[in-house]
XYZ file of C-alpha atoms in Angstrom:
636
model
C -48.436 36.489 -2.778
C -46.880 38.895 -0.355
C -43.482 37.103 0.831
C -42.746 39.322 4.483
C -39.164 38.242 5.761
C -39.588 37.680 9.855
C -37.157 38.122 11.845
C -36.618 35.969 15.652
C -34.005 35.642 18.227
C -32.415 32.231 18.770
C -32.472 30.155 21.691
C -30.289 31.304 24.199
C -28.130 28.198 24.402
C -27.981 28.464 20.509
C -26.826 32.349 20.432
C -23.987 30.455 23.043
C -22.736 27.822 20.820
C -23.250 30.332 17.882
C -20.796 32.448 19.613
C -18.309 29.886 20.057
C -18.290 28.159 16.943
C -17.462 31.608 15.276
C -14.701 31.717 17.304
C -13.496 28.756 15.748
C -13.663 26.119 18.894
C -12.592 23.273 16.253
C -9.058 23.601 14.429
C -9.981 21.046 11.705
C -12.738 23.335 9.497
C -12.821 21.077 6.942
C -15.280 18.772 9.229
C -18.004 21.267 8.488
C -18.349 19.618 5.296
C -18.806 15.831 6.785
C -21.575 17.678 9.302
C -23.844 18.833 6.015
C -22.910 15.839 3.556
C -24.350 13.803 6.896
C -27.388 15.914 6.913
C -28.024 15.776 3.340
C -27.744 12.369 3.394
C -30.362 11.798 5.768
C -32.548 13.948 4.389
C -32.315 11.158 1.907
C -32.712 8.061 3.616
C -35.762 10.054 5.056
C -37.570 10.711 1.781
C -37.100 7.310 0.578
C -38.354 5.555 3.184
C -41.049 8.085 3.556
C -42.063 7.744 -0.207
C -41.757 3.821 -0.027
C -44.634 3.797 2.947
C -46.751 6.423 1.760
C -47.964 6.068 -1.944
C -49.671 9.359 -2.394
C -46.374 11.364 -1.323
C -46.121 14.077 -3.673
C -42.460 13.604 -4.182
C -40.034 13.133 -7.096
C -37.608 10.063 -5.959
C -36.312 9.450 -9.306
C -32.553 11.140 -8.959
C -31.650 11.687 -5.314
C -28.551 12.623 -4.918
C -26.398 15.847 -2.888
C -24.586 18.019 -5.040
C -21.820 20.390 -4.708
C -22.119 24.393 -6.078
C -19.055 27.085 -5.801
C -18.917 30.401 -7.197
C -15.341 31.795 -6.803
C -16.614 35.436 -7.512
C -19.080 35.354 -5.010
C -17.064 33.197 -2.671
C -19.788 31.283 -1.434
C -20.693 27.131 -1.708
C -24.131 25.493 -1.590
C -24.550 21.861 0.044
C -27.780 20.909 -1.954
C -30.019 17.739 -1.643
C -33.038 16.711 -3.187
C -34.808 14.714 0.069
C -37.198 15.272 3.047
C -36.727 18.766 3.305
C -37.860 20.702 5.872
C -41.469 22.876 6.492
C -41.025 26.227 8.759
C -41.791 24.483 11.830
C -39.237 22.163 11.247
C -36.598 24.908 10.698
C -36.889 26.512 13.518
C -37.358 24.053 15.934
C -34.184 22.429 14.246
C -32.105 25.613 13.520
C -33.257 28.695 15.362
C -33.527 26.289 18.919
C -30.814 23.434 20.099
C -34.121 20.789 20.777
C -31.405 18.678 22.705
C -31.395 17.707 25.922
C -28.205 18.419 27.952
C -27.752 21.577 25.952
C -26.663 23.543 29.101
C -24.273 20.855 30.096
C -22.586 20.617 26.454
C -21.866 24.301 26.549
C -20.277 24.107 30.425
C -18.250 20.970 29.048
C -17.413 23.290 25.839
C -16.178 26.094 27.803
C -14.154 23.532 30.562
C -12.631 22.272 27.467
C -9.326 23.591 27.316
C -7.772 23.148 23.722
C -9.863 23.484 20.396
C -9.345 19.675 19.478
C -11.223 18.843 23.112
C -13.966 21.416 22.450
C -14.597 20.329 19.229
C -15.113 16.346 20.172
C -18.173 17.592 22.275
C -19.800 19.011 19.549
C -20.665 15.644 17.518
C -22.328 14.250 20.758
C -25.304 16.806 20.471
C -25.989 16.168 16.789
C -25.757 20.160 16.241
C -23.151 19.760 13.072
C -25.087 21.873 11.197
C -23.916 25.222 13.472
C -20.424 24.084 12.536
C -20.779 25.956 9.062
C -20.200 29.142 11.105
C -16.501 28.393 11.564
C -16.118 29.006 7.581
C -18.956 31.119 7.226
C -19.808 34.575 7.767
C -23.929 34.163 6.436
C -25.557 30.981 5.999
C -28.643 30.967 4.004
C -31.108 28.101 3.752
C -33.467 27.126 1.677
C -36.044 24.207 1.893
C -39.078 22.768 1.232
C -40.832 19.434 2.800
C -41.686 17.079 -0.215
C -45.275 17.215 -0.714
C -45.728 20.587 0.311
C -46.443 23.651 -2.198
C -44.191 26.486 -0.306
C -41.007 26.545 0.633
C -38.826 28.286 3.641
C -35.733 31.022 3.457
C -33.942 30.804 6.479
C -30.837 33.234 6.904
C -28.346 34.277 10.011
C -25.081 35.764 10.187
C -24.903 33.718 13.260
C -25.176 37.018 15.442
C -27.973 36.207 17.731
C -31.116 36.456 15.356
C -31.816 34.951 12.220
C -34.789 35.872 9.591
C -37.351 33.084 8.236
C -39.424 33.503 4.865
C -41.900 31.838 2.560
C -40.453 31.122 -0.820
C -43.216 30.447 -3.655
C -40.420 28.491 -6.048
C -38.251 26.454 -3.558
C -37.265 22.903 -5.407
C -37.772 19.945 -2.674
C -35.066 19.403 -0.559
C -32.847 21.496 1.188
C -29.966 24.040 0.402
C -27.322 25.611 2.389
C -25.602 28.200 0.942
C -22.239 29.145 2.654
C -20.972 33.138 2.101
C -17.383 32.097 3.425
C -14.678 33.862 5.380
C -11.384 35.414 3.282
C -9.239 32.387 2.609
C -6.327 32.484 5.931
C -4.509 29.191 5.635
C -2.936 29.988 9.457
C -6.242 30.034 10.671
C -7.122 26.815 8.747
C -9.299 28.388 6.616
C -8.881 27.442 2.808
C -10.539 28.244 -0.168
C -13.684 26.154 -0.267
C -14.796 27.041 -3.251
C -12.109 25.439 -4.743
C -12.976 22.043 -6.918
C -9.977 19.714 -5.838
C -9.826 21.086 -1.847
C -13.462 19.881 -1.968
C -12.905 16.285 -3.962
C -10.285 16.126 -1.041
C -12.265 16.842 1.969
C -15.257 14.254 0.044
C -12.782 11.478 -0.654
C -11.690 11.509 3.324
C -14.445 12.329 4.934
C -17.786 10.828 3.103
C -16.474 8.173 -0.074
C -19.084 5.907 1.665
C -22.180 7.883 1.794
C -24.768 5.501 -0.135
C -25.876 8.418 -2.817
C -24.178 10.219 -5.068
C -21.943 13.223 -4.349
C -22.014 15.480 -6.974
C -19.843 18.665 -8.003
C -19.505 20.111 -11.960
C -16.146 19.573 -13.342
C -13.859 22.342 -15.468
C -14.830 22.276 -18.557
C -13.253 20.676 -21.225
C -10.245 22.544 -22.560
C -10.980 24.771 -25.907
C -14.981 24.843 -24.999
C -15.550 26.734 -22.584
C -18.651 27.727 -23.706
C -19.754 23.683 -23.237
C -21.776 22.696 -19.954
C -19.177 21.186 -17.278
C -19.525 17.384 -17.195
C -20.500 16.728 -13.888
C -18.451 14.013 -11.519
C -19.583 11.799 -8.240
C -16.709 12.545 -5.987
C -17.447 9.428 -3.834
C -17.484 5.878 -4.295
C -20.776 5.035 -2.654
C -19.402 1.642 -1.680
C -21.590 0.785 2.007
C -18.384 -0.042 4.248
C -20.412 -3.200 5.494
C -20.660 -4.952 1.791
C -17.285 -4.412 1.140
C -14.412 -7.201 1.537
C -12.462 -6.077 5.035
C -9.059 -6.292 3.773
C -10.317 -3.095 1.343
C -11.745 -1.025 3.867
C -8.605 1.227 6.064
C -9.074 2.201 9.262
C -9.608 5.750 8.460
C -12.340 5.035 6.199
C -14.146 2.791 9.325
C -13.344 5.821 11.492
C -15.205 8.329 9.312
C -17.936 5.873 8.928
C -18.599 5.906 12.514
C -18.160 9.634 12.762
C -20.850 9.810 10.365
C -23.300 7.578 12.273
C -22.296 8.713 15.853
C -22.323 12.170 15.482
C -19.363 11.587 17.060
C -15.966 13.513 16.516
C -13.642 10.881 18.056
C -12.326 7.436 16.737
C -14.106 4.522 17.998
C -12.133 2.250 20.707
C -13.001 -1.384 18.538
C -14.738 -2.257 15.275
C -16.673 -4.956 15.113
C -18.044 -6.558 12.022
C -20.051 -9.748 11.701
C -21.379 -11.270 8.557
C -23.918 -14.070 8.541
C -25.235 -16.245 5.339
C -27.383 -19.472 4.996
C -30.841 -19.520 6.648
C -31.282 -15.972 6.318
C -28.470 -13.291 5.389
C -27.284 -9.785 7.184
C -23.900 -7.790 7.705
C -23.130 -5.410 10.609
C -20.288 -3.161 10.903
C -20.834 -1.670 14.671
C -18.661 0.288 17.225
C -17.736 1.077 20.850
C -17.055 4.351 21.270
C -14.504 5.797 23.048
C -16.002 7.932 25.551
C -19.167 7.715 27.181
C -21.944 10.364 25.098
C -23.315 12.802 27.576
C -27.130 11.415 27.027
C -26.405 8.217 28.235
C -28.069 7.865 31.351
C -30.690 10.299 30.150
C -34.050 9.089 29.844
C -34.831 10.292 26.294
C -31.656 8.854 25.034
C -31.211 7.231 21.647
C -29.668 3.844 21.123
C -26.940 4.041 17.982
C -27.872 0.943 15.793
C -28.960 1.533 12.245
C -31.485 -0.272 10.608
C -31.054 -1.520 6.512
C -32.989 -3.446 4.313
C -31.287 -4.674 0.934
C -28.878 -1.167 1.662
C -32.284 0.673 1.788
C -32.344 2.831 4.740
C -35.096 1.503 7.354
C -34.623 2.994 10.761
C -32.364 5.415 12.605
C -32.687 4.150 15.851
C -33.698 0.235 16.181
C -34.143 -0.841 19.950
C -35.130 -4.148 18.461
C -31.308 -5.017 17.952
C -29.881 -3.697 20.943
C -30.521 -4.140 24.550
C -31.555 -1.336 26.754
C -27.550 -1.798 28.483
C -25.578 -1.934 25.239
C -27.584 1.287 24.174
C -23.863 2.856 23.732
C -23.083 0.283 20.129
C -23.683 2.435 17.080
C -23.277 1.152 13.916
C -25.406 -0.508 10.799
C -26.991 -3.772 10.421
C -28.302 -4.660 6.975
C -30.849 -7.004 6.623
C -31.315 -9.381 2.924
C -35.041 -11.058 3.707
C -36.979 -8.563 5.494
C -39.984 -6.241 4.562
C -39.199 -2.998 3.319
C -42.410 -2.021 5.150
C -41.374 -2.844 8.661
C -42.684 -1.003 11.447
C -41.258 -0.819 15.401
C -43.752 -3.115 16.292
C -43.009 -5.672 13.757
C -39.768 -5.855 14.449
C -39.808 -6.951 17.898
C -41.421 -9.890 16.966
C -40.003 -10.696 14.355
C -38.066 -14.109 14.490
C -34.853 -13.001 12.335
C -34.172 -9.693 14.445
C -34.577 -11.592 17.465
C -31.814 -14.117 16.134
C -29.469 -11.045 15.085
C -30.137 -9.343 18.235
C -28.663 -12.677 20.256
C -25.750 -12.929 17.194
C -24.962 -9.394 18.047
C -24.884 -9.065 21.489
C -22.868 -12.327 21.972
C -20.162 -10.741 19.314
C -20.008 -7.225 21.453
C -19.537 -9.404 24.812
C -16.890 -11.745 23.484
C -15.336 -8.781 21.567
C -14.987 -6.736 25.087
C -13.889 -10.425 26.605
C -10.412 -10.389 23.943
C -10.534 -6.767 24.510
C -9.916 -7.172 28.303
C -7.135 -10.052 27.247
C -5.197 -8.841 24.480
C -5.721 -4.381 25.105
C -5.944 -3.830 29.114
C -5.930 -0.596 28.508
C -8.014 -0.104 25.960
C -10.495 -2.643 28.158
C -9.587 -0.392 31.158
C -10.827 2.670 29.217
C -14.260 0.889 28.037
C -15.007 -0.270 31.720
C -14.615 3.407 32.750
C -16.847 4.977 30.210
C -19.431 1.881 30.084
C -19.124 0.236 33.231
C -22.135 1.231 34.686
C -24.247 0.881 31.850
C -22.858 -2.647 30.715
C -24.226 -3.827 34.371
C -27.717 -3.206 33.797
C -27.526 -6.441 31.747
C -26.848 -8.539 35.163
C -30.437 -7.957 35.277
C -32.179 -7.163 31.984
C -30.345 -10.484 30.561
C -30.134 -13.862 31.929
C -29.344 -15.743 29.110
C -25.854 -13.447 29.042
C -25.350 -13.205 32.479
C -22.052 -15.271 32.997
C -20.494 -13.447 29.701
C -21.350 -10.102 31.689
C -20.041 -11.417 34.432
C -16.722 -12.320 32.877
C -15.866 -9.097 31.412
C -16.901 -7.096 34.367
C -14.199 -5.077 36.974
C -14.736 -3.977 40.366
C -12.127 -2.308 42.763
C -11.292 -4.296 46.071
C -9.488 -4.275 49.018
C -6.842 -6.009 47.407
C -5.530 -3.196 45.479
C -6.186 0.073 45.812
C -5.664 1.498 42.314
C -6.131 -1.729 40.024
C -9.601 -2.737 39.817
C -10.381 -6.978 40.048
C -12.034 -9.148 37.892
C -14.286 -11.713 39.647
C -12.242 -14.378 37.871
C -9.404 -13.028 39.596
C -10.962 -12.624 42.695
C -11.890 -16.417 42.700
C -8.243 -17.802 42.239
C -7.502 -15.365 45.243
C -10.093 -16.859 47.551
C -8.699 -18.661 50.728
C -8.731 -22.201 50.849
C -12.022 -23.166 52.043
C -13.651 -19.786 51.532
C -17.388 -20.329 50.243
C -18.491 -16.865 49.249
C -17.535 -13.795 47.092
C -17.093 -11.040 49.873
C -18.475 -7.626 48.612
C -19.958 -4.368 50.218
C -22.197 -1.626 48.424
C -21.893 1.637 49.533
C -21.800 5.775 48.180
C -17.985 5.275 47.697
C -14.762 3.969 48.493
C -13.589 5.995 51.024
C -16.693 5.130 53.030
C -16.839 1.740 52.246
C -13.031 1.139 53.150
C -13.884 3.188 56.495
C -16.769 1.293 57.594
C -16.727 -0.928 60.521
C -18.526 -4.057 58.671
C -14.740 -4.412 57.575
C -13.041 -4.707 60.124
C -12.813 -8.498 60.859
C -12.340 -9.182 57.038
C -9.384 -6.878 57.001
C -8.303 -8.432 60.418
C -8.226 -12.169 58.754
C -7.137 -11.075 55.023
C -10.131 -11.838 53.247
C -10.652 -9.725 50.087
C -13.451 -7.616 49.751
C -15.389 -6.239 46.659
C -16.246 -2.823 46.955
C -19.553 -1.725 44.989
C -20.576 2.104 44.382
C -22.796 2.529 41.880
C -26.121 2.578 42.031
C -26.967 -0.298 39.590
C -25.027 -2.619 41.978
C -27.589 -2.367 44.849
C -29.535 -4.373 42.439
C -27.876 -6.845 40.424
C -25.961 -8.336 43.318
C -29.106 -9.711 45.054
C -30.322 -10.701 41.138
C -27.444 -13.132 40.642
C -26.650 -15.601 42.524
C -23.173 -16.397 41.836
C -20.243 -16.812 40.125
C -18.119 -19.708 39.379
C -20.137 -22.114 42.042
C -19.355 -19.021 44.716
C -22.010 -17.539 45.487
C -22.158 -13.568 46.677
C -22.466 -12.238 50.090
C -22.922 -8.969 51.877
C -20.429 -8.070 54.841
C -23.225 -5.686 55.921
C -25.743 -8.678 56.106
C -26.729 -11.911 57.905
C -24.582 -13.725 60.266
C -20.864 -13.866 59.266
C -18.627 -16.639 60.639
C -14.756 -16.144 60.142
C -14.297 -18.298 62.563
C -15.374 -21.411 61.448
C -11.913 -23.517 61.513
C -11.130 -22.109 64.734
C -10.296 -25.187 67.913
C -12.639 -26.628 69.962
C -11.183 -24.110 73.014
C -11.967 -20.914 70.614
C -15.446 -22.500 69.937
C -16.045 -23.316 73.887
C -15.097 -19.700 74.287
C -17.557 -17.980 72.083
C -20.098 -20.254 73.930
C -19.397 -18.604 77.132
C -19.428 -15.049 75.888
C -22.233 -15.695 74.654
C -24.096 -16.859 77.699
C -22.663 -14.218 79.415
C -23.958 -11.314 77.569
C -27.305 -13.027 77.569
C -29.216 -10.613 79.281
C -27.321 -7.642 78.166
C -28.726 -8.417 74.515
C -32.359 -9.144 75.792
C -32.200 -5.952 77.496
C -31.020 -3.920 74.314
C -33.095 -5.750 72.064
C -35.959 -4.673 74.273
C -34.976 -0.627 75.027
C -34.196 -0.448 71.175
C -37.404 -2.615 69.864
C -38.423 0.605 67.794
C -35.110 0.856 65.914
C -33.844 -3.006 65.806
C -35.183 -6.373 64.883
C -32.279 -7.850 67.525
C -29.439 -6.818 69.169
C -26.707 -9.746 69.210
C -22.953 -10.570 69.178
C -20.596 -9.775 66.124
C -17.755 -11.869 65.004
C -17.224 -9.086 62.466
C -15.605 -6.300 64.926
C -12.056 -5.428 65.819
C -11.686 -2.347 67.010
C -15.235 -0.443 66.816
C -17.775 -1.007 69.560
C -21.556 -2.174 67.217
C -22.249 -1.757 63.665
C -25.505 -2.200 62.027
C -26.737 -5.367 59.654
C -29.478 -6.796 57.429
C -30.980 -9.826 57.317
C -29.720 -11.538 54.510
C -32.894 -11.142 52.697
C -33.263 -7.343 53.706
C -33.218 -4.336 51.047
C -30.214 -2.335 51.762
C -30.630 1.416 52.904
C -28.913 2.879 49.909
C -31.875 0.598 47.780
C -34.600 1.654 49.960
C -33.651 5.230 49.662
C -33.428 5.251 45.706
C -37.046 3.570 45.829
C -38.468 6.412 47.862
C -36.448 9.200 45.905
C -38.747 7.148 42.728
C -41.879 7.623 44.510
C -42.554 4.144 45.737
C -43.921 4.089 49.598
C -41.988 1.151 51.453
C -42.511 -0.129 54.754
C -39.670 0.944 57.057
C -37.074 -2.083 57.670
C -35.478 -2.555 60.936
C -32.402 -3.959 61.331
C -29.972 -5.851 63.867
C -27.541 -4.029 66.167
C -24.193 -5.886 66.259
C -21.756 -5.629 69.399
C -18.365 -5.919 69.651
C -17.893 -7.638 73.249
C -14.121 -7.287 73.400
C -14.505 -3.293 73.314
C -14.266 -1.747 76.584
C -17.875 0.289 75.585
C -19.539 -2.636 75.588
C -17.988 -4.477 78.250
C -18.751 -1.596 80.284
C -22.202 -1.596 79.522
C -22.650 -5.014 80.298
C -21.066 -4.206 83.988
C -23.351 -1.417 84.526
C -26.467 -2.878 83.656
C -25.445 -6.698 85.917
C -24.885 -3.911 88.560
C -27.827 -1.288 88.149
C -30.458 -3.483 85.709
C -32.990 -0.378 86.310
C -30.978 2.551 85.452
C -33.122 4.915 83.126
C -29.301 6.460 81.872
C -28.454 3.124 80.447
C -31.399 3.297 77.939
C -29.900 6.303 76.828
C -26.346 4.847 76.411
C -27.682 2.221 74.395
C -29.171 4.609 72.234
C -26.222 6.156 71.668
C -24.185 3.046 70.644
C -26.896 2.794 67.719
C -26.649 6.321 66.713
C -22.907 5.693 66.886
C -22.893 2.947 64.499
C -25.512 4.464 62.408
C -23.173 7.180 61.365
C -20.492 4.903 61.397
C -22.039 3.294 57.923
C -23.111 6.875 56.820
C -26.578 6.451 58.000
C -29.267 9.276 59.048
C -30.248 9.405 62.558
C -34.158 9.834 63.099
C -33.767 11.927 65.388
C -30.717 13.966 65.045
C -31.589 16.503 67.890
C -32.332 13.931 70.323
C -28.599 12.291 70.246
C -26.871 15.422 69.823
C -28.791 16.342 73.467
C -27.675 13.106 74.764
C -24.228 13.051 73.650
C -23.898 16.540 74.979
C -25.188 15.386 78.114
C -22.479 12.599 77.952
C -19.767 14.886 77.615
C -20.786 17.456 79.914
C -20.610 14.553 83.381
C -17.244 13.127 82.099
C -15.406 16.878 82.637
């Protein structure tokens, strides 16, 4: 069999990342070892599970297990494993090209980065430990072949841009990485890897939980050297999750999650939960501590791991997470379900859907001490999850209140320190019967807009809303604590409800006499406006613009049509401020000259006006720029 070595460029982005790993972005090398330990060890998982659900698998799942080769002479070490492996295809769509989304953004974040440590957190979040062998490495050769298949695959690169790719007739299954390391330079951080105790060290930190065995050939004994070297498991291969709490150390739960995140940070909290009686499970989960860059990507992954009896099941098990706490990883390990469990199964199934509630109720409570007891570790959660951790306001109504109670949202109150709505609540004036709140793009332009005004004016505290997701939720729920929410930017608004009788006759008599003004407007504006009426929400600026209180904000109508969906267009009401000297002035020209065609005009500027003012787009931007102009050029 002719065996013809190819040789093909990488990826772009890869020949990028390449680059900078060689440079040695990361000042802990060691971690290169935890990247293909990882691998191996799903490579693992993989063939079991693979071998358990297909019978006629032509694969040898007798002895899995990684194991450990030096040679000191040669200076190079081999990461070996006997699972999945891997078929050409595989190799280089895995290797030679980063099949990640966000790619491009990972390498901007990697070069914005600016110390190694910072650089080298990113690179977990891509799942791309495998390129981290180049920071030891000057050649990295793999070999591989998928069980069940008769040929196997070289794959070599001295991480310069190309790499070559070969068949290999005698491949064992499994996969092999061979490292040809750098000269030993301890300032550098580089240190002999082949050695046998440097590499029980690094195994012992960094993987003692990994489920199969580890191993490495010890020395032999002393006066036979010609004997084979016993061979030693250098890790434990205790599952975290089964073992008693008070002997598991923090580190060890921090490497754990490193090794199921992908992630090279700590986690912010560790939860673990253990149920027995009806039916049994443990989980040992995690909130990270920084948001991963996929996480409002559509092809994202949620982080929960699926076990059986501490048989591997599934990497990524929607079935025990909802869509909004997508950002948990961890393991949940099931005693009394199938081994042969499929996707579908399992979201029916009547004992996930009982851990799934047990689980989500533990995260929510766990964030509700968090906020408590850590307010800044709860303040550093909200920022990274926030947004995402909202999308349950909608998606879950059996946990809305608990959502509710751990969320924050800034205010008026205070302009750095973000409220909660419990807080809020025990701020409310005395016979206040609402939760104030306005959505907008951000605070600046909520804090500027003119649906403020009166609030401000009368010290009632505001919520202010800038992210997408609360367009939606806040017309979803209806309340919190027995107040319910409401819009400054919609309905009718009455600050003045204690106000005397004299106040009340007052308002009366404005009203009546801009009766005919408002008919008027109402009528010249009839293609912009449902109405044109009075405002009790107005201090200073002349008219703003309001929904009904059933009416889909602008903001929501405009993220419907950037999704495709055709809507009919929604008018809405023109509010005037009849103490400003605009309006007042309006109403005396048009009691004075009722058929005046430049009157139409002014009142067509007073909605473009207050259009802007809320950061709205004019229909027809020429048009008032001509009038305005216009405007300007009779007053000189």
């Amino acid at each position: 069999m002719t065996t013809s070595a190819e040789t093909l460029e990488f990826q772009s982005e890869a020949r990028q990342l390449l680059r900078l790993m060689i440079h040695s972005i990361y000042s802990n090398k060691d971690t290169f070892l935890r990247e293909l330990v990882s691998n191996a060890s799903d490579a693992l998982d993989k063939l079991r599970l693979e071998a358990f659900r297909d019978k006629d698998l032509q694969a040898d799942t007798d002895d899995l297990h990684i194991t450990l080769e030096t040679d000191q002479e040669q200076r190079t070490l081999t990461v070996r494993d006997n699972g999945i492996g891997m078929s050409r295809e595989d190799v280089v769509n895995l290797i030679g090209t980063i099949a990640k989304s966000g790619t491009a953004e990972f390498l901007a974040k990697l070069k914005e980065a600016k110390d190694s440590a910072a650089s080298g957190d990113l690179i977990g979040q891509f799942g791309i430990g495998f390129y981290s062998s180049f920071m030891v490495a000057d050649k990295v050769t793999l070999v591989t072949r998928r069980a069940g298949a008769d040929e196997g695959v070289r794959w070599e690169s001295e991480g310069e841009g190309t790499y070559t790719i070969e068949p290999v007739a005698d491949a064992p299954q499994g996969t092999a990485v061979t490292l040809h390391l750098k000269p030993v330079d301890v300032e550098d951080h580089l240190f002999d890897y082949t050695s046998a105790a440097k590499l029980r060290e690094i195994v012992k930190k960094y993987s003692d939980f990994i489920t199969w065995p580890i191993r490495m050939a010890g020395e032999p004994a002393e006066g036979e050297e010609s004997a084979e070297p016993a061979v030693e498991t250098l890790n434990s291969m205790k599952a975290l999750w089964a073992r008693p709490s008070s002997d598991v150390s923090e580190d060890e739960y921090h490497e754990f999650y490193k090794h199921v995140s992908h992630d090279w940070q700590d986690p912010l909290e560790t939860i673990r939960l253990q149920a027995e009686g009806t039916f049994e499970y443990q989980a040992l989960l995690f909130l990270p501590s920084r948001a991963p860059m996929d996480l409002f990507m559509r092809e994202r992954k949620r982080g929960v791991q699926l076990y059986v009896k501490r048989v591997f099941i599934m990497d990524d098990c929607e079935a025990l997470m909802p869509e909004y706490l997508r950002f948990v990883k961890g393991v949940v390990d099931a005693q009394d379900l199938s081994l042969n469990v499929s996707r579908e199964i399992l979201q029916q199934d009547r004992q996930i859907q009982l851990i799934r509630r047990r689980l989500v109720k533990k995260v929510l409570s766990t964030v509700k001490t968090m906020m408590s007891a850590e307010p800044e570790k709860y303040a550093t959660f909200w920022q990274e999850f926030g947004r995402a951790l909202k999308e349950g306001l909608l998606d879950d109504t059996e946990n809305r209140t608990a959502i509710l109670d751990i969320c924050s949202f800034a205010s008026t109150h205070d302009a750095e320190k973000p409220t909660t709505l419990r807080e809020y609540v025990e701020r409310m004036k005395d016979g206040q019967e609402h939760i104030y709140y306005l959505t907008g793009e951000s605070r600046q332009a909520i804090e500027n807009s003119p649906h403020l005004e009166a609030f401000r004016a009368k010290g009632f505290e505001v919520l202010i809303l800038t992210d997408p997701i609360d367009e939606m939720w806040v017309d979803a729920v209806s309340g919190f604590e027995e107040k319910q929410f409401q819009s400054v930017a919609k309905g009718q608004v009455d600050l003045d409800a204690d106000d005397d009788e004299s106040k009340t006759a007052e308002r009366e008599q404005r009203q009546k006499d801009f009766a005919d003004l408002l008919t008027w407007m109402s009528s010249a504006l009839e293609d912009s406006v449902k109405e044109v009426r009075l405002s009790s929400r107005l201090t200073t600026s002349a008219a703003c613009i309001v929904g009904d209180s059933y009416d889909m904000t602008p903001t929501l109508e405009k993220m419907y049509r950037a999704m495709g969906q055709e809507l009919p267009p929604v008018k809405r009401i023109l509010e005037l401020n009849p103490e400003h000297p605009l309006v007042a002035g309006l109403r005396t020209a048009h009691e004075a000259r009722p058929d005046d065609a430049g009157l139409k005009e002014t009142a067509e500027l007073v909605y473009g006006m207050a259009l802007l003012a809320e950061g709205g787009e004019l229909a027809d931007p020429a048009r008032f720029v001509t009038l305005l102009s216009q405007r300007l050029q009779n007053a000189l």
